[in-house]
Amino acid sequence: MPILYSEEFKSFYLNTPNSSYVFHVNDGNFLVHDYYGAKIPMEDMKAHSLMTGNTGFSVKSADLTTAPDITPMEYSCNGSGDFRISALQIREARGNASTDMRYVSHKIYRGKPTMKDQPATYGTEAETETLEILTRDSVTGAEATLYYTVFENYDAIARRVKITNASDKEMDLERVYSSCTEIPFGNWDIGHLYGAWARERKFERKELPRGIHSIESKRGASGHFNNPFICLLDRNTTEDVGDAYGFSLIYSGNCSIQTEANVDGDLRVIMGINPTDFGWHLNPGESFETPEAVTVYSADGLGGMSRTFHKLYRNNLCRGPWKNAKRPLLINNWEGTYFNFDEEKIYNIAKQAGELGVEMLVLDDGWFGARDHDRAGLGDWFVNEEKLKGGLGLLSDRIHALGMKFGLWFEPEMINPDSDLYRAHPDWCLRVEGRPMSIGRNQYVLDMSRKDVRDYLFDCMDNILKHAKIEYIKWDFNRNLSEAASALLPAERQNEIFHRYVLGLYELLERLLQANPDLLLEGCSGGGGRFDPAMLYYSPQYWTSDDTDAIERLDIQYGTSIVYPTSAISSHVSACPNHQTRRSVSMQTRADVALAGTFGYELDVTKMSEEDKEEMKKQIAEYHKYYDVIHFGELYRLIPPNGEECAWCYVSEDKSEALLTFVCVRCHPKTRHRVKFRGLDPNKTYQDQDGTVHSGSVWMNAGINYMPPMQDHTTFKIHLTEIK
Ligand code: GLA
């Protein structure tokens, strides 16, 4: 049984294959955390306490049972003696915000309850077990139900909280985090993913400072700048060995992950909706559900933690027919044509790409309204027949006649002031009456909390999908939210707008998928600006970055792989010199880097040399050959990108096949490069593509000794297959 309860000690034991999470109910009915880490026997945990050392200046609860400030609190509350960062703060009708939740009851059951209107991991009764604990603040009548779901196959725990106003008075939620995790004393490093447009998800590891450390977004989206993820790594933890705890929030809006470490190194982590610009008014009987948070424990270092996230998110978060189906190999016209195209241009790209083996044409921005540039047209989701004579239906039919699929770009949440939609409905934007609106990429943001706005968008998109055969949509989002106010919300609910926006987005995505169940969605936000777990629930692949330079992509894809599976990392071969960096890199290197993702092309194939086209055919053959090991295999990061070199390998789950890619970023005279496989079975025998045969042990320990050509930015691949 993954979840056990001891009547004697009033203790809960949550077990995954290799980790345990333990807490108990104390004499004052506080939930007190005991342990999270490598698996331990339940019998040994009796009343084991993590209580911290320094009691000076702590206060005790009135029943004298607990000093919350020095007690590892399972779900920390504000204003009742816990002076550290708190997960919950509710302002009651009398204006006070002290909050004090005590245990009432619990239940344990197989399976995982679904969330009403938010994305979450899922699992069958065979795969998951759930603990639900009801806690209550006896003074205000607020209730918090804590949900913990344990996965039978992964060292992961999914958590969330539901707050219910069980009183007869109104109350206001001011902060409600999805999880609070107490990590015992230690020397911790924190890892996180930071970035910017075209430089997303760079991985940084540094010593965790004492005091409070925050990873946050208040942009209305998870954003390019701070992905909703951190990990805590023991100072000695490496890519392969040592304690690693991962914290990932399934949320696309304003998120916050905070740590607070005290003088003894004891550590609390809270993750959830950012309380800045957040509030939620609860009338009697109303409830509020937080987004879901996922924690992962691994004793196998950063790499082990990543592999758990990859499998969990690929198998138990991504959904729909495309989750594990082979994705169509696509060509996108954006970098090939930008706004400058007509139906013949697009058809010719499709035709020539199709002849080389490409399976889908994606028509990017510029096909609708007066969209000849980025200053007009957003919101007018009607085909521009001056550009595309005969409309989308005809173009789609012609592309299908080539044996290819057809995909289309949308940016539903946005509106240009120069659009018919804006002229008809200026009040549909997020805006503060009387305050001029800030502008980003010449566009405003639609108020996604409004049903009429969502209905309009659904009708436009669904109508296009019904009238032209379209298998794929790229869903873009090219600015963040400012002057976030809704014309429809009363003053006391205006601080709900950021979260209501996100709920509205989820509702529209869900509705579109329900109405078009075979549709493949690819998420996008000026590249990877909203690349978060929540979006993967709707779109199993996400445009990783607008930076398509293969060398820049090494950092971006390395960082992205810390949490997200390869099957989600959308990656294309683009033209050279690269449009973002002006760097020229060989076709082979561009393809070898793009292969560590969903793989596709983003260039004007009609302008390619015959030589490059031949190379493209070879690449497409390799894409098919390696698809399974890359998409369903386990990723081992061998050499992180360091300006000199970078290497990774995929190993199939049954360890019968592996593919290693090595990138020599900067060459040096007569220098050999060495790289060792990981993840193979040491006792199996493997042969590479040139016929060299070794045991897994030799490939992993003696490794490969390679002299690259005297040229920067070259790659080589080694493909191993088991010999029985
Ligand atoms: C964003 C996307 C690009 C492209 C453009 C179109 O920047 O990230 O891939 O779709 O919008 O305007």
XYZ file of C-alpha atoms and ligand atoms in Angstrom:
736
model
C 0.000 0.000 0.000
C 1.584 3.298 -0.976
C -0.351 5.287 1.653
C -0.536 3.986 5.211
C -2.001 5.430 8.364
C -0.945 4.448 11.865
C -3.743 4.850 14.431
C -1.240 4.527 17.231
C 0.965 7.417 16.140
C -1.641 9.226 14.070
C 0.963 9.159 11.299
C 0.626 9.177 7.522
C 3.193 7.335 5.400
C 3.213 8.129 1.700
C 5.413 5.726 -0.209
C 6.563 5.790 -3.808
C 8.885 3.103 -5.196
C 11.981 4.818 -3.756
C 10.802 7.623 -1.489
C 8.820 8.172 1.705
C 6.907 11.211 2.890
C 5.765 11.157 6.520
C 3.744 13.459 8.773
C 1.480 13.126 11.802
C -1.307 14.753 13.770
C 0.008 16.070 17.101
C -1.790 16.567 20.418
C -3.040 19.967 19.360
C -4.351 18.502 16.074
C -1.705 20.348 14.063
C -0.347 18.478 11.063
C 3.367 18.152 11.694
C 5.819 17.082 9.006
C 8.292 14.308 9.846
C 10.251 13.240 6.812
C 10.670 13.408 3.020
C 13.441 11.575 1.227
C 14.791 8.114 0.415
C 12.452 5.279 1.326
C 12.512 4.298 5.012
C 10.672 1.601 6.942
C 7.473 2.830 8.516
C 8.165 1.102 11.866
C 11.225 3.284 12.462
C 9.461 6.586 12.088
C 7.563 6.615 15.381
C 7.210 10.170 16.533
C 10.451 11.117 14.825
C 10.606 14.867 14.956
C 12.222 17.406 12.681
C 11.671 20.214 15.176
C 14.326 22.858 14.735
C 16.763 23.884 17.433
C 16.424 27.513 18.346
C 13.330 28.117 20.479
C 14.138 31.702 21.471
C 11.353 34.124 20.555
C 8.933 31.428 19.429
C 5.376 31.545 20.670
C 3.237 28.566 21.550
C -0.317 27.822 20.555
C -2.797 28.595 23.355
C -3.157 24.858 24.079
C 0.626 24.794 24.644
C 1.046 21.823 22.281
C 2.931 23.481 19.457
C 5.336 26.294 18.662
C 4.530 26.603 14.952
C 7.586 28.736 14.269
C 10.008 25.917 15.095
C 7.796 23.015 14.105
C 7.849 21.631 10.585
C 4.271 22.484 9.649
C 2.639 20.390 6.974
C 0.644 23.322 5.618
C 1.831 26.547 7.212
C -0.687 29.276 8.117
C -0.108 32.979 8.590
C -0.599 34.984 11.740
C -0.838 32.313 14.450
C 2.722 31.960 15.602
C 4.456 30.695 12.466
C 6.705 33.566 11.472
C 8.135 31.906 8.362
C 6.726 32.021 4.847
C 3.184 30.753 5.022
C 1.090 28.818 2.564
C -2.294 30.112 3.675
C -3.736 33.448 4.698
C -7.459 34.088 4.897
C -8.926 37.445 5.888
C -12.115 36.849 7.838
C -15.159 39.106 7.835
C -13.892 41.086 10.886
C -10.790 42.077 8.915
C -8.220 39.898 10.642
C -5.919 37.544 8.717
C -4.647 35.147 11.373
C -5.331 31.641 10.178
C -5.043 28.380 12.113
C -5.963 25.062 10.492
C -6.256 21.885 12.583
C -6.844 18.291 11.560
C -10.463 17.099 11.457
C -10.546 13.843 9.461
C -9.015 12.020 6.539
C -9.685 9.393 3.906
C -7.468 7.223 1.742
C -8.662 5.797 -1.543
C -7.385 4.324 -4.800
C -7.198 6.577 -7.847
C -6.942 10.317 -8.234
C -9.871 12.731 -8.252
C -10.055 14.964 -11.300
C -9.989 18.735 -10.970
C -12.993 20.662 -12.099
C -11.503 23.289 -14.347
C -7.733 23.065 -14.127
C -5.069 20.845 -15.668
C -3.549 18.169 -13.463
C -1.768 14.851 -13.608
C -4.049 11.848 -13.805
C -3.828 8.152 -13.033
C -5.956 5.049 -12.879
C -6.865 3.262 -9.644
C -4.071 0.801 -10.350
C -1.537 3.622 -10.779
C -2.415 6.012 -7.981
C -3.623 6.338 -4.407
C -4.890 9.501 -2.756
C -4.945 10.872 0.776
C -7.453 13.593 1.497
C -7.197 15.447 4.804
C -9.798 17.867 6.075
C -8.554 20.671 8.320
C -10.576 23.493 9.865
C -10.054 26.879 11.444
C -12.550 26.696 14.316
C -12.692 30.488 14.719
C -13.502 31.465 11.133
C -15.092 28.268 9.837
C -12.684 28.127 6.887
C -11.742 24.630 5.819
C -8.693 23.441 3.920
C -8.724 20.025 2.285
C -5.237 18.808 1.465
C -4.919 16.309 -1.395
C -1.890 14.076 -1.831
C -1.705 11.577 -4.680
C 1.062 9.027 -4.790
C 2.083 7.330 -8.037
C 2.842 3.604 -7.955
C 5.452 3.854 -10.693
C 7.115 7.201 -10.120
C 8.840 8.853 -7.188
C 6.395 11.713 -7.411
C 3.653 13.163 -5.233
C 0.951 15.442 -6.617
C -0.554 17.923 -4.157
C -3.203 20.560 -4.091
C -5.562 22.281 -1.663
C -9.227 23.170 -1.663
C -10.424 25.988 0.587
C -14.086 26.082 1.532
C -15.935 28.799 3.349
C -17.962 26.624 5.735
C -19.104 29.642 7.767
C -22.071 31.967 7.322
C -19.863 35.015 6.692
C -17.845 36.184 3.714
C -14.076 35.798 3.718
C -11.129 36.618 1.447
C -8.312 34.365 0.404
C -5.117 36.390 0.324
C -2.570 33.646 -0.238
C -3.217 29.990 -0.897
C -0.235 27.943 -1.984
C -0.669 24.480 -3.461
C 1.940 22.851 -1.277
C 4.250 23.397 1.652
C 7.220 21.060 2.010
C 9.614 20.944 4.925
C 13.069 19.660 4.018
C 15.408 18.742 6.866
C 18.745 20.353 7.655
C 21.383 20.120 4.964
C 23.691 21.990 2.648
C 21.397 22.801 -0.193
C 21.935 24.151 -3.648
C 18.959 25.512 -5.514
C 18.519 24.936 -9.239
C 16.104 26.907 -11.373
C 15.329 27.857 -14.963
C 15.673 31.531 -15.827
C 15.799 33.328 -19.148
C 14.289 35.851 -21.505
C 12.801 35.927 -24.979
C 14.991 33.751 -27.256
C 17.049 32.626 -24.245
C 14.541 30.550 -22.328
C 15.090 28.122 -19.452
C 18.767 28.427 -18.755
C 19.687 26.242 -15.814
C 21.391 27.868 -12.861
C 22.613 26.059 -9.761
C 23.798 28.036 -6.774
C 24.093 27.818 -3.005
C 20.687 28.271 -1.403
C 20.835 31.459 0.603
C 19.495 31.785 4.161
C 16.364 33.815 4.420
C 13.698 33.911 1.760
C 14.412 33.157 -1.886
C 11.721 33.583 -4.520
C 11.151 32.369 -8.061
C 8.103 34.236 -9.263
C 6.118 35.576 -12.153
C 3.616 38.408 -12.054
C 3.307 38.749 -15.825
C -0.035 36.952 -16.069
C 1.805 33.978 -17.552
C 4.473 31.607 -16.350
C 6.673 33.535 -18.780
C 10.156 33.403 -20.322
C 11.877 34.661 -17.210
C 11.290 32.179 -14.358
C 9.870 28.772 -15.148
C 7.550 27.417 -12.400
C 10.168 24.987 -11.152
C 12.997 24.685 -8.668
C 15.101 21.800 -7.475
C 17.026 21.379 -4.269
C 20.248 19.481 -4.593
C 22.509 18.370 -1.820
C 25.836 20.200 -2.238
C 27.439 16.863 -3.278
C 24.682 15.852 -5.690
C 25.778 15.423 -9.292
C 23.939 14.687 -12.523
C 24.018 10.989 -11.567
C 24.190 10.595 -7.809
C 22.796 12.203 -4.689
C 19.622 13.674 -3.253
C 17.587 15.808 -5.627
C 14.129 17.202 -4.892
C 12.143 18.705 -7.766
C 9.238 21.148 -7.358
C 7.063 21.866 -10.359
C 3.812 23.781 -10.528
C 1.126 22.894 -13.049
C 0.064 26.465 -13.685
C 0.294 28.960 -16.542
C -0.321 32.170 -14.621
C 1.399 34.142 -11.875
C 3.346 31.580 -9.926
C 5.543 31.665 -6.893
C 8.005 29.169 -5.470
C 9.593 30.396 -2.259
C 12.176 28.850 0.003
C 13.070 29.922 3.501
C 16.157 28.493 5.164
C 16.905 29.197 8.820
C 20.130 29.437 10.742
C 20.298 25.654 11.152
C 19.716 25.000 7.456
C 16.139 23.809 7.923
C 14.175 24.614 4.895
C 10.576 25.242 3.880
C 9.396 25.332 0.265
C 6.006 26.667 -0.763
C 4.711 26.700 -4.323
C 1.504 27.989 -5.811
C -0.225 31.056 -7.186
C 1.749 34.247 -6.572
C -0.099 36.183 -3.828
C 0.907 39.473 -5.485
C -2.107 40.695 -7.460
C -4.167 37.791 -6.176
C -7.248 37.568 -4.034
C -10.355 35.459 -4.028
C -13.616 36.355 -2.377
C -15.454 33.407 -0.830
C -19.121 33.674 -0.018
C -20.544 31.175 2.481
C -20.486 27.704 0.954
C -18.052 28.609 -1.853
C -14.773 26.812 -2.510
C -11.494 27.613 -4.211
C -9.144 25.018 -5.708
C -5.435 25.674 -6.086
C -3.447 24.493 -9.088
C -1.632 21.193 -8.657
C 1.973 21.016 -7.487
C 4.273 18.063 -8.099
C 7.275 17.072 -6.010
C 9.790 14.490 -7.105
C 12.526 12.878 -5.046
C 15.528 11.148 -6.568
C 18.658 9.617 -5.079
C 20.046 9.440 -8.605
C 20.954 13.077 -8.893
C 19.601 15.727 -11.180
C 19.340 13.239 -14.055
C 17.189 10.824 -12.037
C 14.871 13.658 -11.043
C 14.534 14.776 -14.679
C 13.742 11.263 -15.913
C 10.926 10.962 -13.365
C 9.420 14.278 -14.493
C 9.775 13.229 -18.139
C 7.838 9.998 -17.678
C 5.230 11.449 -15.363
C 4.515 14.416 -17.608
C 4.606 12.418 -20.836
C 2.394 9.586 -19.600
C 0.234 11.116 -16.868
C -0.121 14.790 -17.816
C -0.114 14.991 -21.614
C -3.378 13.649 -22.990
C -5.242 12.797 -26.106
C -4.515 10.792 -29.215
C -1.178 12.551 -29.837
C 0.272 11.857 -26.403
C 2.300 8.867 -27.527
C 1.470 8.825 -31.236
C 4.165 9.677 -33.735
C 3.857 13.392 -34.380
C 3.782 14.611 -37.972
C 7.140 15.878 -39.199
C 6.325 19.472 -40.055
C 7.588 22.443 -41.985
C 6.580 25.870 -40.681
C 6.750 28.871 -43.028
C 7.469 31.585 -40.402
C 11.217 32.002 -40.820
C 10.837 31.062 -44.493
C 8.439 33.825 -45.501
C 7.370 35.848 -42.430
C 4.265 37.807 -43.552
C 5.245 37.745 -47.195
C 3.365 34.865 -48.830
C 0.407 33.913 -50.950
C -1.268 30.571 -51.596
C 1.146 29.579 -54.391
C 4.181 30.304 -52.256
C 2.807 28.170 -49.411
C 1.712 25.417 -51.772
C 5.164 25.275 -53.380
C 6.876 25.035 -50.003
C 4.527 22.212 -49.052
C 5.025 20.424 -52.370
C 8.810 20.518 -52.313
C 8.987 19.689 -48.610
C 6.546 16.820 -49.133
C 8.748 15.392 -51.875
C 11.617 15.321 -49.381
C 9.548 13.480 -46.761
C 7.937 16.261 -44.683
C 4.468 15.275 -43.459
C 2.712 18.523 -42.540
C 2.718 22.164 -43.651
C 2.095 24.683 -40.869
C 0.922 28.072 -42.052
C 2.090 30.593 -39.463
C 1.094 34.204 -38.758
C -0.395 36.406 -41.497
C -3.229 34.386 -43.087
C -6.155 36.331 -41.577
C -7.670 39.819 -41.441
C -5.447 42.709 -42.510
C -2.426 40.911 -41.143
C 0.357 42.023 -43.487
C 2.503 42.983 -40.512
C 2.240 42.709 -36.752
C 0.429 46.033 -36.345
C -3.002 44.857 -37.501
C -5.490 42.073 -37.674
C -5.219 40.113 -34.416
C -8.752 39.244 -33.393
C -10.105 39.067 -36.937
C -9.969 35.318 -37.393
C -11.250 35.305 -40.958
C -9.095 34.237 -43.849
C -7.505 36.984 -45.934
C -8.630 35.939 -49.411
C -6.445 38.526 -51.093
C -3.458 36.556 -49.913
C -4.976 33.091 -50.010
C -7.231 33.002 -53.026
C -9.893 30.359 -52.600
C -9.483 30.455 -48.834
C -8.124 27.971 -46.344
C -10.373 25.158 -47.573
C -8.827 25.139 -51.021
C -5.257 25.463 -49.748
C -5.825 22.682 -47.230
C -7.341 20.444 -49.932
C -4.372 21.019 -52.222
C -1.933 20.241 -49.416
C -3.848 17.115 -48.471
C -3.779 16.067 -52.113
C 0.013 16.003 -51.737
C -0.464 13.422 -48.989
C 0.360 15.958 -46.286
C -1.406 17.314 -43.235
C -2.175 21.000 -42.717
C -1.643 23.118 -39.601
C -2.500 26.722 -38.763
C -1.270 29.483 -36.425
C -3.575 31.370 -34.063
C -3.024 33.890 -31.313
C -6.482 33.791 -29.776
C -5.906 35.775 -26.580
C -4.731 38.931 -28.350
C -6.141 41.877 -30.258
C -4.585 44.673 -32.316
C -6.107 48.130 -31.810
C -6.140 48.152 -35.603
C -8.657 45.335 -35.996
C -12.366 45.072 -36.681
C -12.763 43.230 -33.407
C -11.289 46.114 -31.420
C -13.375 48.653 -33.285
C -16.496 46.620 -32.413
C -15.610 45.612 -28.837
C -13.006 47.843 -27.191
C -14.380 46.720 -23.815
C -13.282 43.130 -24.493
C -9.693 44.040 -23.569
C -8.165 43.909 -20.154
C -8.198 47.595 -19.200
C -8.566 49.989 -16.301
C -11.223 52.555 -17.054
C -9.584 55.982 -17.512
C -6.005 54.649 -17.613
C -4.188 54.451 -20.978
C -3.362 50.862 -21.927
C 0.231 49.694 -22.232
C 1.008 48.080 -25.541
C 3.256 45.092 -26.387
C 4.072 43.959 -29.955
C 1.369 46.433 -31.028
C -1.315 44.431 -29.255
C -3.644 44.400 -26.267
C -4.823 41.386 -24.286
C -8.366 40.101 -24.448
C -10.240 39.565 -21.202
C -10.268 35.770 -21.111
C -12.372 35.793 -17.946
C -15.348 36.874 -20.098
C -17.575 34.188 -21.504
C -18.604 36.339 -24.490
C -14.942 36.742 -25.457
C -14.310 33.017 -25.172
C -17.482 32.240 -27.130
C -16.357 34.542 -29.935
C -12.934 32.919 -30.081
C -14.351 29.419 -29.928
C -16.824 30.138 -32.711
C -14.126 31.634 -34.971
C -11.685 28.788 -34.436
C -14.195 25.977 -34.494
C -15.739 27.367 -37.660
C -12.358 27.382 -39.391
C -11.674 23.846 -38.193
C -15.052 22.701 -39.468
C -14.619 24.263 -42.903
C -11.059 23.302 -43.700
C -9.254 20.098 -42.871
C -6.764 21.155 -40.201
C -4.939 18.627 -38.064
C -2.786 20.976 -35.999
C -2.953 24.402 -34.382
C -0.048 26.460 -33.097
C -1.495 28.489 -30.206
C 0.609 31.603 -29.668
C 0.644 34.289 -26.931
C 2.934 37.209 -27.632
C 2.734 39.622 -24.726
C 2.093 39.692 -20.996
C -0.735 41.267 -19.020
C -0.861 44.859 -17.793
C -3.696 47.088 -16.513
C -5.348 43.777 -15.715
C -8.933 44.617 -14.916
C -12.187 43.262 -16.251
C -15.182 45.398 -17.206
C -17.446 42.682 -15.798
C -16.020 42.087 -12.331
C -17.200 44.053 -9.277
C -14.550 46.069 -7.407
C -14.162 43.480 -4.631
C -13.347 40.784 -7.196
C -10.918 42.719 -9.452
C -7.934 41.041 -7.786
C -9.278 37.704 -9.041
C -8.653 38.703 -12.665
C -5.208 37.147 -13.142
C -6.419 33.733 -12.007
C -9.761 34.083 -13.785
C -7.828 34.869 -16.980
C -5.944 31.576 -16.661
C -9.129 29.632 -15.893
C -10.715 31.210 -18.974
C -7.741 30.172 -21.100
C -8.005 26.596 -19.824
C -11.723 26.552 -20.512
C -11.283 27.658 -24.112
C -8.474 25.174 -24.736
C -10.560 22.363 -23.268
C -13.635 23.326 -25.251
C -11.720 23.425 -28.509
C -10.183 20.004 -27.843
C -13.515 18.486 -26.809
C -15.071 19.736 -30.051
C -12.065 18.607 -32.128
C -10.676 15.574 -30.310
C -8.129 14.650 -32.985
C -6.515 18.077 -33.081
C -2.806 18.343 -32.261
C -2.071 21.570 -30.378
C 1.387 23.063 -30.202
C 1.770 25.724 -27.518
C 3.825 28.849 -28.127
C 4.454 32.191 -26.485
C 6.984 34.272 -28.381
C 8.889 30.995 -28.432
C 8.819 29.267 -25.051
C 7.308 32.011 -22.885
C 4.561 29.833 -21.416
C 6.306 26.484 -21.608
C 4.920 25.064 -18.388
C 3.359 21.763 -17.273
C -0.191 23.134 -17.456
C 0.098 23.899 -21.151
C 1.358 20.360 -21.803
C -2.011 19.079 -20.570
C -3.520 20.673 -23.687
C -0.598 20.760 -26.106
C 1.770 17.777 -25.915
C 4.415 19.799 -27.738
C 5.544 23.397 -27.235
C 7.573 25.751 -29.397
C 10.698 25.905 -27.272
C 12.211 29.197 -28.352
C 12.187 31.713 -31.177
C 15.935 31.233 -31.178
C 16.492 28.451 -33.712
C 20.285 28.723 -33.742
C 21.588 25.204 -33.015
C 24.346 26.428 -30.710
C 21.998 28.666 -28.680
C 19.555 25.769 -28.583
C 22.111 23.647 -26.702
C 21.594 25.775 -23.581
C 17.878 26.206 -24.138
C 17.150 22.531 -24.715
C 19.481 21.428 -21.926
C 17.618 23.651 -19.451
C 14.226 22.619 -20.793
C 15.175 18.953 -20.389
C 15.661 19.444 -16.656
C 11.863 19.104 -16.311
C 10.207 18.542 -19.669
C 10.216 15.429 -21.868
C 11.821 15.424 -25.315
C 8.401 14.699 -26.852
C 7.317 18.189 -25.702
C 10.367 20.118 -26.910
C 9.534 21.502 -30.316
C 12.679 22.030 -32.335
C 13.259 22.958 -35.988
C 16.052 23.143 -38.523
C 16.129 26.712 -39.852
C 18.107 28.543 -42.523
C 21.650 29.866 -42.212
C 22.941 32.373 -41.424
C 20.542 32.004 -38.527
C 17.966 34.803 -38.302
C 18.464 35.405 -34.580
C 22.264 35.188 -34.271
C 23.594 35.415 -37.874
C 25.643 32.306 -37.050
C 26.188 29.676 -39.729
C 26.134 26.066 -38.668
C 26.116 22.978 -40.889
C 22.839 21.292 -41.847
C 23.937 18.196 -39.965
C 24.558 20.042 -36.716
C 21.252 21.883 -37.002
C 19.450 18.581 -37.496
C 21.319 16.685 -34.777
C 20.333 19.362 -32.252
C 16.735 19.524 -33.511
C 16.491 15.733 -33.241
C 16.537 16.165 -29.447
C 12.980 17.417 -29.753
C 9.859 16.996 -31.873
C 11.883 17.795 -35.046
C 10.773 19.783 -38.043
C 11.874 22.461 -40.502
C 11.336 26.201 -40.514
C 12.734 27.645 -43.738
C 11.856 28.218 -47.360
C 12.619 24.859 -48.882
C 12.203 26.318 -52.391
C 15.395 28.330 -51.812
C 17.507 25.395 -50.662
C 20.446 24.040 -52.662
C 20.196 20.554 -54.163
C 22.970 19.472 -51.811
C 21.010 20.644 -48.755
C 17.899 18.912 -50.047
C 19.811 15.632 -50.288
C 21.027 16.214 -46.740
C 17.444 16.889 -45.670
C 16.308 13.524 -47.058
C 19.026 11.814 -45.040
C 17.980 13.692 -41.920
C 14.377 12.676 -42.338
C 15.406 9.035 -42.668
C 17.387 9.372 -39.439
C 14.439 11.030 -37.727
C 12.315 7.953 -38.473
C 15.054 5.539 -37.541
C 15.712 7.131 -34.142
C 12.184 8.289 -33.325
C 11.369 5.603 -30.765
C 14.596 5.721 -28.828
C 14.474 9.542 -28.670
C 10.794 9.920 -27.831
C 10.258 6.926 -25.571
C 13.784 6.405 -24.308
C 15.371 7.818 -21.169
C 17.559 10.893 -21.440
C 21.034 10.955 -19.921
C 22.761 14.317 -20.072
C 26.442 13.472 -20.490
C 28.167 16.844 -20.871
C 26.209 20.027 -20.167
C 26.770 22.786 -22.735
C 29.869 24.642 -21.569
C 30.948 26.645 -24.607
C 33.327 23.867 -25.654
C 31.248 20.740 -26.034
C 27.911 19.185 -25.167
C 26.642 15.594 -25.227
C 23.586 13.574 -24.339
C 22.219 10.110 -24.978
C 18.875 8.365 -25.092
C 18.539 4.777 -23.913
C 15.445 2.705 -24.644
C 13.594 1.535 -21.528
C 14.520 -2.083 -22.175
C 18.137 -0.945 -22.668
C 18.408 -2.615 -26.055
C 19.175 0.561 -28.009
C 20.895 3.903 -27.413
C 21.728 7.032 -29.352
C 24.499 9.400 -28.303
C 24.906 12.892 -29.764
C 28.092 14.868 -29.240
C 28.495 18.505 -30.248
C 31.958 19.952 -30.574
C 31.200 23.640 -30.083
C 34.775 24.899 -30.302
C 37.555 22.869 -31.843
C 41.158 22.878 -30.671
C 44.205 21.671 -32.584
C 44.632 17.913 -32.366
C 42.384 17.613 -29.349
C 40.474 14.440 -28.677
C 37.105 14.443 -27.014
C 36.030 11.798 -24.569
C 32.513 10.928 -23.676
C 31.006 7.996 -21.824
C 27.587 6.477 -22.349
C 25.312 6.179 -19.361
C 22.192 4.176 -18.664
C 23.206 1.062 -20.653
C 23.043 -2.432 -19.212
C 26.701 -3.182 -18.312
C 26.174 -6.859 -19.065
C 24.636 -6.460 -22.487
C 26.671 -6.362 -25.685
C 26.155 -3.436 -28.034
C 27.286 -2.727 -31.577
C 27.588 0.755 -33.041
C 26.756 1.799 -36.623
C 30.323 1.052 -37.751
C 30.288 -2.478 -36.383
C 32.345 -1.834 -33.234
C 31.194 -4.181 -30.479
C 31.624 -3.723 -26.717
C 29.840 -4.576 -23.536
C 27.662 -1.882 -22.007
C 30.282 -1.718 -19.287
C 33.018 -0.704 -21.747
C 30.827 1.843 -23.563
C 29.980 3.405 -20.181
C 33.349 3.209 -18.415
C 36.028 3.360 -21.080
C 33.770 5.528 -23.227
C 34.572 6.984 -26.614
C 37.724 8.716 -27.648
C 37.114 10.907 -30.651
C 39.054 13.391 -32.770
C 36.606 15.837 -34.366
C 37.301 17.597 -37.648
C 39.071 20.948 -37.369
C 35.910 22.965 -37.438
C 33.634 24.572 -34.868
C 30.055 23.369 -34.404
C 30.412 19.795 -35.617
C 28.515 16.785 -34.293
C 28.751 13.050 -34.272
C 26.234 10.409 -33.270
C 26.742 6.875 -32.036
C 23.867 4.490 -32.371
C 24.099 1.315 -30.325
C 21.961 -1.756 -30.726
C 22.064 -4.793 -28.508
C 23.548 -7.988 -29.907
C 21.985 -11.051 -28.365
C 5.874 34.303 -32.204
C 6.230 32.832 -32.376
C 6.847 32.620 -33.741
C 5.908 33.077 -34.810
C 5.533 34.530 -34.580
C 4.447 34.965 -35.534
O 7.001 35.082 -32.074
O 7.071 32.399 -31.361
O 7.175 31.259 -33.907
O 4.760 32.259 -34.799
O 5.051 34.742 -33.260
O 4.090 36.277 -35.362
